[in-house]
Structures are given as structure tokens and as C-alpha cells.
Coordinates of C-alpha atoms in Angstrom, one line a residue:
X20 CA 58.8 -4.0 -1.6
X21 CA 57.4 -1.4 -3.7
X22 CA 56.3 2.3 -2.1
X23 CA 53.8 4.5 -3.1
X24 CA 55.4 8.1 -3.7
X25 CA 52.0 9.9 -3.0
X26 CA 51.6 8.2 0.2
X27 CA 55.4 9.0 0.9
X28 CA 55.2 12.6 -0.2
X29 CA 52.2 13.3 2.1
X30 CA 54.2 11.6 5.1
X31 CA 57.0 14.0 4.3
X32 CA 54.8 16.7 4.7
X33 CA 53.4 15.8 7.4
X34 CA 56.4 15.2 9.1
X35 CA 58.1 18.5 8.5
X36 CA 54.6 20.4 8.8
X37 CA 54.1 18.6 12.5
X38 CA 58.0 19.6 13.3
X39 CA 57.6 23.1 12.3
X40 CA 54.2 23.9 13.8
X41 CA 55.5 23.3 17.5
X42 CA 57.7 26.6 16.9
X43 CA 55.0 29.0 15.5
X44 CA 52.5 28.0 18.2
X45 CA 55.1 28.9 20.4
X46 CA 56.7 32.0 19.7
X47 CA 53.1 33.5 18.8
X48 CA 52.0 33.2 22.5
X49 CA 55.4 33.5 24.0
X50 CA 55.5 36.9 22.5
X51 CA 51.9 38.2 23.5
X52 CA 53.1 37.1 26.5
X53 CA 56.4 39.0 26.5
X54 CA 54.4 42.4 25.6
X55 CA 51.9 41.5 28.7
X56 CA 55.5 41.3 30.8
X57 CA 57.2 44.1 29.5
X58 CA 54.0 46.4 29.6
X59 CA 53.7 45.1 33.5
X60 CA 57.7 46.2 33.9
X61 CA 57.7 49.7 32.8
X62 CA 54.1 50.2 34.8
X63 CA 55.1 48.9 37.9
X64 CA 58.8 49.7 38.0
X65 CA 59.8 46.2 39.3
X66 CA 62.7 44.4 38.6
X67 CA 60.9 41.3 39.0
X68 CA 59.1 41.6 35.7
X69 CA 62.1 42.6 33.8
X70 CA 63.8 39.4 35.1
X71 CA 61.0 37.1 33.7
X72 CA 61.4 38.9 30.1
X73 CA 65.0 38.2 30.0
X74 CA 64.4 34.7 30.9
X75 CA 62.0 33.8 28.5
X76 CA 62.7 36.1 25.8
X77 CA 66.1 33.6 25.5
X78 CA 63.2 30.6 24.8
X79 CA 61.5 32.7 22.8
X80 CA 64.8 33.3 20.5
X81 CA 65.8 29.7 20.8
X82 CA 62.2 29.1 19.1
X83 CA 62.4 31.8 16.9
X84 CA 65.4 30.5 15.3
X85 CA 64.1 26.8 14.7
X86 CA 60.4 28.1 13.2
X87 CA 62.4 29.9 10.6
X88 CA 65.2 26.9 9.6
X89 CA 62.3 24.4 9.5
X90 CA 59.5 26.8 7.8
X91 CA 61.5 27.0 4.7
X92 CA 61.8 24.0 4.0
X93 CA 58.0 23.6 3.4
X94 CA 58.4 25.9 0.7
X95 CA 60.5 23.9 -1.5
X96 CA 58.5 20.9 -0.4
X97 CA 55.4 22.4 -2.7
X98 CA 57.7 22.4 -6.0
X99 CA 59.3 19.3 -5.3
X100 CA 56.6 17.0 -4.4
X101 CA 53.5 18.8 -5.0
X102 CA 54.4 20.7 -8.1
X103 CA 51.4 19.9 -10.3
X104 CA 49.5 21.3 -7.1
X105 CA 52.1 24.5 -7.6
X106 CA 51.4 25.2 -10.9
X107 CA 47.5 24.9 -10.7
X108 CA 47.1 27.1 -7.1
X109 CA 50.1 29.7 -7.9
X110 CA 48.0 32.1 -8.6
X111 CA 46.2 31.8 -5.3
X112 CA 48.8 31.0 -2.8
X113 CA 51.6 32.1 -3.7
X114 CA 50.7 35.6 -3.7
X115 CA 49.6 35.2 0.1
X116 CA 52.8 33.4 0.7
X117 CA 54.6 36.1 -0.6
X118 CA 52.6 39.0 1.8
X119 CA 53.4 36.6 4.6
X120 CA 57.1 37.5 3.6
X121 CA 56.4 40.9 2.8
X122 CA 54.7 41.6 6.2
X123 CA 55.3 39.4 8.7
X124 CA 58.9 38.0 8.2
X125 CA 60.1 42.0 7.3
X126 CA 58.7 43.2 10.4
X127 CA 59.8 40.0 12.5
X128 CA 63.6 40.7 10.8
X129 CA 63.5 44.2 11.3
X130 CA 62.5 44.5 15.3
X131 CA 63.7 41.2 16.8
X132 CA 67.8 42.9 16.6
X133 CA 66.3 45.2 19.1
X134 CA 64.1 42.8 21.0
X135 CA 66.8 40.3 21.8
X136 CA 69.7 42.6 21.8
X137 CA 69.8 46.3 22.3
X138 CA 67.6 46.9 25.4
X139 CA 70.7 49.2 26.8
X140 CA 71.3 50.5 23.1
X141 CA 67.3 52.2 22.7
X142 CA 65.5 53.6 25.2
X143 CA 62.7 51.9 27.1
X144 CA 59.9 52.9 25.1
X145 CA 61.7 52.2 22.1
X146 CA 62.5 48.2 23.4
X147 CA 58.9 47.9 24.4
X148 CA 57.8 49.2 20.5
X149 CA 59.7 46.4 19.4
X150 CA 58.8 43.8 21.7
X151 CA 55.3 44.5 19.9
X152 CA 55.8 44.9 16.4
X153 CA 57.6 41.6 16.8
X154 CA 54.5 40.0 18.4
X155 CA 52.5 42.1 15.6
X156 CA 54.4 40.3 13.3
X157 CA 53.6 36.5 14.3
X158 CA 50.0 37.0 14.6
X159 CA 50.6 38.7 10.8
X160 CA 52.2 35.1 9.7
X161 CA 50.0 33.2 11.2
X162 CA 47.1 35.4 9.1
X163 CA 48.5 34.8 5.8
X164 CA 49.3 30.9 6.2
X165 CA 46.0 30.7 8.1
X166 CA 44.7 32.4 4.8
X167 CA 46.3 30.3 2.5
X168 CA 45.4 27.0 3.9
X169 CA 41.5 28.3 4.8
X170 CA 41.5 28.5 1.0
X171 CA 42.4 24.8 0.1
X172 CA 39.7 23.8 2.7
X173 CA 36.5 26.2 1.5
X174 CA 37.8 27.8 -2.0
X175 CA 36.2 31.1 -2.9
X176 CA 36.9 34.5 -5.1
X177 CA 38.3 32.1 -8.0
X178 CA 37.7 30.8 -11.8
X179 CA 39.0 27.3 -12.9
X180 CA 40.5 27.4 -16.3
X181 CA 42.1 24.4 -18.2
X182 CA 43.4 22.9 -14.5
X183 CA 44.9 26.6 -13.4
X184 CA 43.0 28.9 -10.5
X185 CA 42.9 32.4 -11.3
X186 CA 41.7 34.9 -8.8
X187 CA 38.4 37.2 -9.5
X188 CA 38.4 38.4 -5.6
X189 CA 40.9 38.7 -3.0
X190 CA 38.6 39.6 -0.6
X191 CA 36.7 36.1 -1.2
X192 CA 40.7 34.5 -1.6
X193 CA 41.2 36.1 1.9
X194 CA 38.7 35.5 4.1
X195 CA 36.9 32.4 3.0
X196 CA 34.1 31.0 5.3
X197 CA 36.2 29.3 6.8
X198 CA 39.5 31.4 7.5
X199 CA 38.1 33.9 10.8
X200 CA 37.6 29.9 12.9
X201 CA 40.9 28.6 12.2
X202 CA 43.0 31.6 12.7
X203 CA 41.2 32.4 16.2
X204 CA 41.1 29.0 17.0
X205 CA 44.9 28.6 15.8
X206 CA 45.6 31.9 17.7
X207 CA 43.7 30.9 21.0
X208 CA 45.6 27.5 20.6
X209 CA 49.2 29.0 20.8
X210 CA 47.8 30.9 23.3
X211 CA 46.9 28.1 25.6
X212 CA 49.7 26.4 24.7
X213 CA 52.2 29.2 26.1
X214 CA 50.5 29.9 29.2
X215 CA 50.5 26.2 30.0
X216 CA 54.3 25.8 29.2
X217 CA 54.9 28.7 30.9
X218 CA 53.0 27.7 34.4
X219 CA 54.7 23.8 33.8
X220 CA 58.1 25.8 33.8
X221 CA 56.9 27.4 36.9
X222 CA 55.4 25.1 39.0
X223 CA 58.6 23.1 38.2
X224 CA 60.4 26.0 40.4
X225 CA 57.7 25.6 43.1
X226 CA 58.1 22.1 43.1
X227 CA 62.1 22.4 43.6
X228 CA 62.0 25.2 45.8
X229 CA 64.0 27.5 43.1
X230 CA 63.3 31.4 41.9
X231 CA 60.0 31.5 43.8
X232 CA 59.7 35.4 43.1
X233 CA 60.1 34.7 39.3
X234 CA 58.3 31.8 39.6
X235 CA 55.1 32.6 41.9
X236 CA 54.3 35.5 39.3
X237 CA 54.6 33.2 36.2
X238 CA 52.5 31.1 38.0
X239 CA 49.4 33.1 38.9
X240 CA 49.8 35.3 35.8
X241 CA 49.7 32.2 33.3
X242 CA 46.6 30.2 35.4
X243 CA 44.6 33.6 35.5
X244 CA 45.0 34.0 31.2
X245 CA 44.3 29.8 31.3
X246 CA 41.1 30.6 32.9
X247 CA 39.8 32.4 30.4
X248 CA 41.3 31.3 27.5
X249 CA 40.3 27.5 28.0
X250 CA 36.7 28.3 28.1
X251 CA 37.2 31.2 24.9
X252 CA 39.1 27.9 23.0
X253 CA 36.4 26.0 23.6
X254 CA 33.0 28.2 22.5
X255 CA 35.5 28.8 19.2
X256 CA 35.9 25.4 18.8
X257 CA 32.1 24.8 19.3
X258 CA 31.8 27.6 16.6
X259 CA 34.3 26.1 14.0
X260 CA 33.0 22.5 13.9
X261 CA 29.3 24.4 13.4
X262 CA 30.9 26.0 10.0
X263 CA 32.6 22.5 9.5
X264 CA 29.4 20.9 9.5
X265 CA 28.6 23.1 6.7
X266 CA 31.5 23.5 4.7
X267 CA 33.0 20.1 5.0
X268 CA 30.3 17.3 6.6
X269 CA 32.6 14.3 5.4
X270 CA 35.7 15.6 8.2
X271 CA 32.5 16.4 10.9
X272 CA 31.5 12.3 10.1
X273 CA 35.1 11.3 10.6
X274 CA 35.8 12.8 13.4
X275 CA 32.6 11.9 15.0
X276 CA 32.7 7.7 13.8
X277 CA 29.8 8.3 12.3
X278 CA 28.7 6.2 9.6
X279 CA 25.0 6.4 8.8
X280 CA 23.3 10.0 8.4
X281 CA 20.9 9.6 11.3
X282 CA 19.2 12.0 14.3
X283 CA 19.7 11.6 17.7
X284 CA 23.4 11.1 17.3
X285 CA 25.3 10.5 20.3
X286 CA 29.0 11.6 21.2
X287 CA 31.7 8.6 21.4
X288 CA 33.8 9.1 23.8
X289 CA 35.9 6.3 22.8
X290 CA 35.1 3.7 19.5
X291 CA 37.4 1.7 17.1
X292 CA 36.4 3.0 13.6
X293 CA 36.6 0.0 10.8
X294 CA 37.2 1.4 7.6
X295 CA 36.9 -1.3 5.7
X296 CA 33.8 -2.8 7.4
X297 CA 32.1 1.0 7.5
X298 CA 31.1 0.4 11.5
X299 CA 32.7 0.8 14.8
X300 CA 33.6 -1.4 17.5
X301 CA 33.7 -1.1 21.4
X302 CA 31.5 2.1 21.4
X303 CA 30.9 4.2 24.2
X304 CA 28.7 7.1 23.5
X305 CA 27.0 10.3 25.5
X306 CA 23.4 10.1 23.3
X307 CA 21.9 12.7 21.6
X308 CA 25.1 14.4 22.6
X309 CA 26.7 15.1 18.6
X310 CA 23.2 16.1 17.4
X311 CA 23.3 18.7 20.4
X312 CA 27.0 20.0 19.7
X313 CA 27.0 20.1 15.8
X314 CA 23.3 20.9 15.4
X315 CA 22.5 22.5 18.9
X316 CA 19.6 20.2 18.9
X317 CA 19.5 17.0 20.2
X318 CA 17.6 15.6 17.5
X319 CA 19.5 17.5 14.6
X320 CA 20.5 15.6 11.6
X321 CA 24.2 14.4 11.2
X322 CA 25.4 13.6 7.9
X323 CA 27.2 10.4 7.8
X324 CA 30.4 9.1 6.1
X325 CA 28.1 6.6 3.8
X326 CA 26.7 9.9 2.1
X327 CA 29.8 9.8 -0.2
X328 CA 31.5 7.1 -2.0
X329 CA 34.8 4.9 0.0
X330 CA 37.1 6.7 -2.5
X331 CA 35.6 10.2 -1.1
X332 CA 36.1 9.5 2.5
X333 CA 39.2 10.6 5.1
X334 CA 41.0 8.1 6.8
X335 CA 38.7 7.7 9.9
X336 CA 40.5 6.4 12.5
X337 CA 43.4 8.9 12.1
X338 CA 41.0 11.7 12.2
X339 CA 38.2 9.9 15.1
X340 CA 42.1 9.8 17.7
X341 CA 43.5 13.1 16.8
X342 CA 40.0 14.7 17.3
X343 CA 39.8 13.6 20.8
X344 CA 43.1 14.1 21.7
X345 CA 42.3 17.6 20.7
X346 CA 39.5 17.8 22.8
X347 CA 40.0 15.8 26.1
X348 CA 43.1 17.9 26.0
X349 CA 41.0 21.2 25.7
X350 CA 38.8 20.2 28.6
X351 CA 41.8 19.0 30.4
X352 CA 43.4 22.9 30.6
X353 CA 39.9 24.2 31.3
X354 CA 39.9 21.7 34.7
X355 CA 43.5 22.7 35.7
X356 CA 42.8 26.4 35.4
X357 CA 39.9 26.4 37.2
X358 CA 41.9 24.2 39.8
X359 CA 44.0 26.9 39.5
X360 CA 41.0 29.1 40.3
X361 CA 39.6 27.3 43.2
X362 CA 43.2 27.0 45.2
X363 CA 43.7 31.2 44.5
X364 CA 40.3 31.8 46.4
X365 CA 41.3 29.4 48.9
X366 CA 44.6 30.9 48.8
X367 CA 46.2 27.8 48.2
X368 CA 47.5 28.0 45.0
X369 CA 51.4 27.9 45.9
X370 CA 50.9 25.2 49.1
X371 CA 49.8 22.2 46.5
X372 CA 52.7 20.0 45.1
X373 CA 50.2 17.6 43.8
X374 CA 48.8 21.1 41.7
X375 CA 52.5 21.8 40.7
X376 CA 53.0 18.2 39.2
X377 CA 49.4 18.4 37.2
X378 CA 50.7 21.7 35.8
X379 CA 53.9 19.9 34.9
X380 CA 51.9 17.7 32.8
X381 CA 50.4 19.4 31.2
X382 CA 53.3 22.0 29.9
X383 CA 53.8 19.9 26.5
X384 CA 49.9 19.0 26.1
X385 CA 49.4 22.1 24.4
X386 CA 51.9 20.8 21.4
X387 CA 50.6 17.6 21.1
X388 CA 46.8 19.3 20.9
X389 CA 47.7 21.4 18.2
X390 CA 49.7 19.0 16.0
X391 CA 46.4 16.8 16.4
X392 CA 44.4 20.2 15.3
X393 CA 46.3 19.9 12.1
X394 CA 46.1 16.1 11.3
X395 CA 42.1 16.5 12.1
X396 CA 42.1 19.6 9.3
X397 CA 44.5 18.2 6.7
X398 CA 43.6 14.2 7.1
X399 CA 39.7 15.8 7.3
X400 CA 39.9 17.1 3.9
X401 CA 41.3 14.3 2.2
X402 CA 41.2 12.8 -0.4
X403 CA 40.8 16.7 -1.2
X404 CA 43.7 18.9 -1.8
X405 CA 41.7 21.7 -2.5
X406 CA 37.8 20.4 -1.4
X407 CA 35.7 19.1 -3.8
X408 CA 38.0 20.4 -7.1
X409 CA 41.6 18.6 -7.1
X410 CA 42.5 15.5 -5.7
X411 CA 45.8 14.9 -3.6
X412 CA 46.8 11.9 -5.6
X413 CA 46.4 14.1 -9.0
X414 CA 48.5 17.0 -7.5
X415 CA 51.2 15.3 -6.8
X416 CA 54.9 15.3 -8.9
X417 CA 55.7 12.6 -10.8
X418 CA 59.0 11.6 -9.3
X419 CA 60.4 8.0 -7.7
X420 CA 59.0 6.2 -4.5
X421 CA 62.7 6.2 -3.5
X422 CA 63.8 9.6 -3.9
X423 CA 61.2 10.2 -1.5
X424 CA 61.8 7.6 1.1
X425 CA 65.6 8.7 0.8
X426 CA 64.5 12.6 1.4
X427 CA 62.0 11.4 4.1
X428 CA 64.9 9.0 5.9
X429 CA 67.3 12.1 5.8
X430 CA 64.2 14.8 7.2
X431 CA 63.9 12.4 10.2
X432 CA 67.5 12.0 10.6
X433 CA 68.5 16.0 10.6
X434 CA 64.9 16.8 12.0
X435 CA 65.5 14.1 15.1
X436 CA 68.9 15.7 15.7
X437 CA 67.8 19.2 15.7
X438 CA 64.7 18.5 18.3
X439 CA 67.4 16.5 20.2
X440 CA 69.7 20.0 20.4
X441 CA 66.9 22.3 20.9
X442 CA 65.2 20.2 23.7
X443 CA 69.0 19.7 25.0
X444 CA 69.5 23.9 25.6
X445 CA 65.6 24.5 26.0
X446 CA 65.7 22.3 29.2
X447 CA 69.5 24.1 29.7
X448 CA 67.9 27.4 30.0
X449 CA 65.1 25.8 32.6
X450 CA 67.8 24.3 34.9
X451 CA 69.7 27.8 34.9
X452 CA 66.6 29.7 35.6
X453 CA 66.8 33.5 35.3
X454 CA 69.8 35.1 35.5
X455 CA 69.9 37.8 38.2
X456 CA 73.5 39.5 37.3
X457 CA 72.2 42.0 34.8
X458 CA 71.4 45.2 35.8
X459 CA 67.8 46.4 34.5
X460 CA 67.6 49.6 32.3
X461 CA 67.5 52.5 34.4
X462 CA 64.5 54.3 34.9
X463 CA 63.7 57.9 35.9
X464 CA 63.0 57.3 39.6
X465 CA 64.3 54.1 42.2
X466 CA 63.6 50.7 40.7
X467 CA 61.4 48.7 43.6
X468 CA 63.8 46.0 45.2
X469 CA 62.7 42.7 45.5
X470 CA 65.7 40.5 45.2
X471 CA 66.8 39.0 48.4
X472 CA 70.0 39.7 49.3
X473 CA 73.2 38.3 48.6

């Protein structure tokens, strides 16, 4: 049976991109999050908010640690299996891989000692500074790889020489028509995803009857930021596919199943694209719905897949699932926090078991949304490593099918076992819940009690 080493090194990267991505969404929102919880503590004075930071700033190390061990790896991925894609966009990426080093992972290394360790070692103020440089420095990483990769997707500030990039802009490099969408919309994503974890976590107490204190605050906190971060996730979607529509109309036809360019184009809720037939089968469609979204006029003009050549086209029904797992999961967390909303006013929102369970479900939705983000970008450009000027199957290195099924049968072997140990002590830290022994840091005047006793 004979592999194709393209097709093999693209699953590789895949695979390790789809592993690593779950950390980074995480640890960017978890530590907004712990910056909203330690502001909150040294406000109000109460214990309770210092317990929640210890609790989840343990997750938020657990996280930490992974991101970092299977980020690197990516790296070395680029020379070994992509190098002719190396040596023709070094001049480009590389650079804002290395600031993303420079900035983000300096500032990360430098504060998260203090952050995770040496509350009782540095004064209050002083922990606090850190908790924020360290949440700084995320949202930093997450600018430069969001940077790099807008550039593969809409290329600008550049001249092509002989196969090699050289840059004539770094402003253009930087912030390419493309890069303010995806980083808000990655941002807003890892956002959303946090809060929801966060409020599964949470109602999973409720449910059980466990650290109610800890757990009615998560609770209301994380559904109040849902409520308004589902509907902001949302208009920037609505705003990101309008510049995909523009930038990129072959990704916008995949992920809509459209074939023909036509008016009048109606949303499919649910279709089975046929790539090799160029049509779809079992279509259920909202009409005029796509022209009104991606034109904002119901009888706009949607460009169709047939525009370009087979050769030039994604692979459809990869991109037609992932985008509506995407979405029905979007409009899913905008329904459960304004749930959320509704039982508050009735002032049911801790009463509801049913409520706890739906939040529950959807604590790992966020994840599987934003790993279906990425196959809708990545697949989307395709056959496109860098649109419209280098192919994927040109940028690829010249090395044997089975050195990369044997590296890819290994990365699912070590990856597998790692997700198995980190799920293993994440839900280890769950069943333990916070831990009430430790003694907050002193302040000037009388901490407000809330624990009951004994």
C-alpha cells in the first residue's frame, strides 16, 4: 500500500496543531479570568475570591505546562516537513515567531514564578502585577502567531524573488486585512471557551451539592461574561466571513456548499457536499439566508466553488461540517447564557438541575468549536499554502511516506498518553475542589469570613 507523504505531512500537522490549540485557548481566557478574580479579591476583601484563584490558577498551570511541551514541537515540524515552505517564507515568519519568543514567552517565563508560587513571598500588589503581565503575555502570543498565520491567508508588505519572500513593510506583514478578525475572533473564542468550562465545572458543584460558596460565584460570574461575549463572538464572526468573502471567496463557497455563483443564496443548515459530482445531496436550506449574511442582502451575489478549477478548490465536505459545528455551537452558548439570563431575573439560576447539566455540556464545546475554527481556516485555504502564490504540495520536503507515518504513529502514541495524564489530574483537581487549608495573604484590615465553620 503506498502513502502519500504530502497528505501524511499535513495530517501530522494537523494532529499536533489540533492538540496544541486546546491549551492556548485555554490559558488565554483562564488568565483574563484570573486577573477579573484577583482584581475582585483585593477590592472586596473576601476570602471567597482568593479561594477560586488558587483553585483554578492550579488548572491554569496544569495548561500552561502542556501548551508549552506541545507548542514546540510545531516548530521543528516546519523544517522537517515543510522545509521548502521554510526557506521561501523565513524571511516573513520567522521574524514574528521569533517576537512571539521575544515578547510573549519572556514575559510569560519571567512572571508566572510569581503567579503560581510566591503569593506570600511579594506583596499583594506585586502578585496581582504578575497575574497580569502573565495574562498580557498570552494575548501577546496569540498576536504574533495570529500574525504570522493572517499572513499565509491574505499576504501583504512583501516582494517575490526567485521562490524566496522578502519583506518591503512590516506594517502590511503585520496587520494584513485579514489579521484584526481572526485574532478578536480567536481571542473572543478562548474567551467563551473559559467561561463555559468554568460554569460546566461549576454547575457540576451545584449539581453534587459541593463548594456552593466557590461554586455559586463561578457560576453567575462566568454566565454574566457568556452573555455578552456570545452575542460579541458572533457580530465578529458575521464581520470575519464579510472580509472572507473578499479575501478568500473559494473557503466562503466551501463552507457554504455552494457550487454555482448565483443570487438569492440560501443557508444549508444541513447538506452532503459531493466533491466529485460538484452538487449536494439531502439539502435543507433557510432561502435567501447566505446572500443576507455574506452580502447583507438577500439578493447579493455568492461566488461559487465552480468559479475556479477542481484542482483550486478545498476539500468541501471537511470544511461544509467543521463550519457548522462552529456555528450551531456559537449559537448554542448564546441560548445557554441567556438561559442563564432569564433564570437570574427569575431568580432561579441555582434552583435548575436540568440548567446545571446543559452547562455541563457544554464545558468542552468551546474546544471542539475552536479546533473546527482552525480546520475551516487551514482546510479553507487549501490547496493554498500561502493564497494564491505557493501551493501546499510544492512546499512540502522531499522525504519518505514512511518516515512520516512512523513520526505520525509515534505523535498519536505520546500525544494520546499525554491527553490521557492531563485529563487524568485535570478531572483530579475537579473532584478535590478548592482547598480551604491555606491561609489568604493578609491584608491591612479583617478579611470578611464566609467559610462555614468547622
Amino acid at each position: 500500500m503506498e502513502f502519500d507523504a504530502v497528505l501524511l505531512s499535513r495530517i501530522q500537522f494537523a494532529f499536533t496543531l489540533a492538540f496544541h490549540i486546546l491549551f492556548p485557548t485555554l490559558t488565554i481566557g483562564l488568565a483574563v479570568f484570573l486577573v477579573i478574580i484577583e482584581a475582585l479579591w483585593l477590592r472586596t476583601k473576601k476570602d471567597l475570591y482568593y479561594y477560586i484563584y488558587k483553585f483554578w490558577v492550579r488548572i491554569f498551570g496544569l495548561s500552561f505546562g502542556m501548551g508549552v511541551v506541545s507548542g514546540i514541537v510545531l516548530s521543528f515540524e516546519f523544517g522537517t516537513n515543510f522545509s521548502r515552505f521554510s526557506e521561501a517564507t523565513g524571511n516573513v515568519l520567522g521574524p514574528l515567531l521569533g517576537y512571539e519568543v521575544m515578547t510573549a514567552f519572556f514575559l510569560e517565563a519571567s512572571f508566572l514564578g510569581v503567579m503560581l508560587f510566591a503569593w506570600y513571598r511579594v506583596g499583594n500588589r506585586l502578585h496581582f502585577l504578575s497575574t497580569c503581565v502573565v495574562a498580557l503575555g498570552t494575548i501577546i502570543s496569540a498576536f504574533w502567531i495570529l500574525a504570522a498565520n493572517s499572513w499565509m491567508h491574505t499576504p501583504a508588505g512583501y516582494r517575490l524573488e526567485e521562490g524566496i519572500f522578502y519583506v518591503t513593510d512590516w506594517s502590511e506583514v503585520i496587520f494584513t486585512s485579514s489579521f484584526l478578525y481572526r485574532f478578536t475572533h480567536m481571542l473572543f473564542a478562548s474567551f467563551l471557551s473559559t467561561v463555559f468550562l468554568i460554569a460546566g465545572v461549576a454547575g457540576w458543584y451545584l449539581l453534587k451539592g459541593q463548594h456552593e460558596f466557590v461554586a455559586r460565584s463561578c457560576f453567575s460570574l462566568t454566565l454574566g461574561l457568556a452573555a455578552v461575549l456570545a452575542p460579541a463572538q458572533i457580530l465578529m464572526g458575521d464581520l470575519h466571513g464579510l472580509q472572507v468573502q473578499r479575501d478568500q471567496p473559494m473557503k466562503v463557497a466551501a463552507m457554504e456548499g455552494l457550487w454555482e455563483t448565483g443570487r438569492e443564496v440560501p443557508f444549508l443548515i444541513f447538506a452532503w457536499p459531493d466533491q466529485e459530482k460538484e452538487t449536494n445531496h439531502f439539502e435543507i436550506g433557510i432561502p435567501k439566508a447566505a446572500s443576507l449574511i455574506l452580502q447583507h442582502d438577500p439578493e447579493g451575489e455568492v461566488k461559487g466553488l465552480k468559479e475556479v478549477t477542481p484542482d483550486q478548490r478545498p476539500n468541501v465536505p471537511i470544511v461544509f461540517f467543521s463550519f457548522r459545528i462552529m456555528l450551531f455551537s456559537g449559537f448554542l452558548f448564546l441560548g445557554v447564557a441567556w438561559i442563564g439570563l432569564w433564570l437570574r431575573w427569575k431568580k432561579q439560576l441555582y434552583k435548575q438541575p436540568w440548567f446545571f447539566r446543559l452547562c455541563m455540556f457544554t464545558a468542552p464545546l468551546g474546544f471542539v468549536a475552536t479546533v473546527a475554527g482552525w480546520v475551516v481556516a487551514e482546510v479553507g485555504r487549501q490547496p493554498w499554502i500561502v493564497q494564491g502564490l505557493m501551493r501546499t504540495v510544492d512546499m512540502a520536503s522531499d522525504i519518505p511516506a514512511q518516515a512520516v507515518l512512523i513520526s505520525l504513529s509515534l505523535f498519536v502514541l505520546v500525544y494520546g498518553i499525554l491527553f490521557l495524564a492531563f485529563v487524568y489530574y485535570l478531572f483530579k483537581l475537579f473532584r478535590a475542589g478548592p482547598d480551604y487549608k491555606t491561609e489568604p495573604p493578609p491584608f491591612t484590615s479583617a478579611r470578611t469570613a464566609w467559610l462555614p465553620s468547622g
